[in-house]
Amino acid sequence: MKTTRVGGESCGVNGGKKVKGRKRHIITDANGLLLTVEIHAANGNDGKAGFRVIKSLGGRFERMKKIYADEGYRGALA
């Protein structure tokens, strides 16, 4: 997500896309209802942020069995 010139605390540059801003990591249920969101600087690692967003669920959804993710979340998270 692009940001203004003012930026903010968590603002960075994505090396691959050359975009200054932030990344958002969102988990929704099957109906699209928001469960949790994590936002960090664009220069952060998607794999590590994936672990943080799953951890932020905090065991609130005990019946959740699977999480489907984009290809950007490879490595240990996959």
Coordinates of C-alpha atoms in Angstrom, one line a residue:
M1 CA 0.0 0.0 0.0
K2 CA 1.5 3.3 -1.0
T3 CA 1.8 6.0 1.6
T4 CA 2.1 9.8 1.6
R5 CA 5.4 11.7 1.7
V6 CA 4.9 12.1 5.5
G7 CA 5.1 8.3 6.0
G8 CA 4.9 7.3 9.6
E9 CA 6.4 4.8 12.0
S10 CA 6.2 1.7 9.9
C11 CA 7.1 2.9 6.4
G12 CA 9.7 1.3 4.1
V13 CA 10.5 0.5 0.5
N14 CA 9.7 -2.9 -1.1
G15 CA 12.9 -3.8 -2.9
G16 CA 11.2 -6.0 -5.6
K17 CA 8.4 -3.6 -6.5
K18 CA 10.2 -0.3 -5.7
V19 CA 7.1 0.9 -3.8
K20 CA 7.3 3.0 -0.6
G21 CA 4.7 2.2 2.0
R22 CA 3.3 -0.6 4.1
K23 CA 2.3 -4.2 3.7
R24 CA -0.9 -5.6 5.2
H25 CA -1.5 -9.2 6.2
I26 CA -5.2 -10.1 6.6
I27 CA -6.9 -13.3 7.7
T28 CA -10.6 -13.7 7.0
D29 CA -13.1 -16.5 7.4
A30 CA -14.7 -18.4 4.5
N31 CA -17.4 -15.6 4.3
G32 CA -14.8 -12.8 4.1
L33 CA -15.4 -11.6 7.6
L34 CA -12.2 -10.1 9.1
L35 CA -10.5 -12.1 11.8
T36 CA -7.1 -10.3 12.2
V37 CA -4.8 -7.8 10.5
E38 CA -1.1 -7.2 10.8
I39 CA 0.6 -4.1 9.2
H40 CA 4.3 -3.5 8.8
A41 CA 6.8 -1.6 6.7
A42 CA 7.1 -2.6 3.0
N43 CA 10.7 -3.8 3.5
G44 CA 9.7 -6.5 5.9
N45 CA 9.7 -10.2 5.2
D46 CA 6.3 -11.7 4.3
G47 CA 7.2 -15.1 5.7
K48 CA 7.9 -13.8 9.2
A49 CA 4.9 -11.5 9.0
G50 CA 2.8 -14.6 8.2
F51 CA 3.8 -16.2 11.5
R52 CA 3.0 -13.0 13.4
V53 CA -0.5 -12.7 11.8
I54 CA -1.3 -16.4 12.6
K55 CA 0.0 -15.9 16.2
S56 CA -2.2 -12.8 16.6
L57 CA -5.3 -15.1 16.3
G58 CA -4.3 -16.1 19.8
G59 CA -6.2 -19.4 19.8
R60 CA -9.5 -17.6 19.5
F61 CA -10.7 -19.8 16.7
E62 CA -10.2 -23.4 17.9
R63 CA -12.2 -25.0 15.1
M64 CA -10.0 -23.5 12.4
K65 CA -8.2 -26.3 10.6
K66 CA -6.6 -24.8 7.5
I67 CA -5.3 -21.4 6.3
Y68 CA -4.9 -20.8 2.6
A69 CA -2.2 -18.3 1.7
D70 CA -0.8 -16.5 -1.3
E71 CA 2.5 -17.6 -3.0
G72 CA 4.3 -14.8 -1.2
Y73 CA 4.3 -16.9 2.0
R74 CA 6.8 -19.6 1.1
G75 CA 9.5 -21.3 3.1
A76 CA 8.8 -22.5 6.6
L77 CA 5.3 -21.1 6.6
A78 CA 4.2 -23.3 3.7

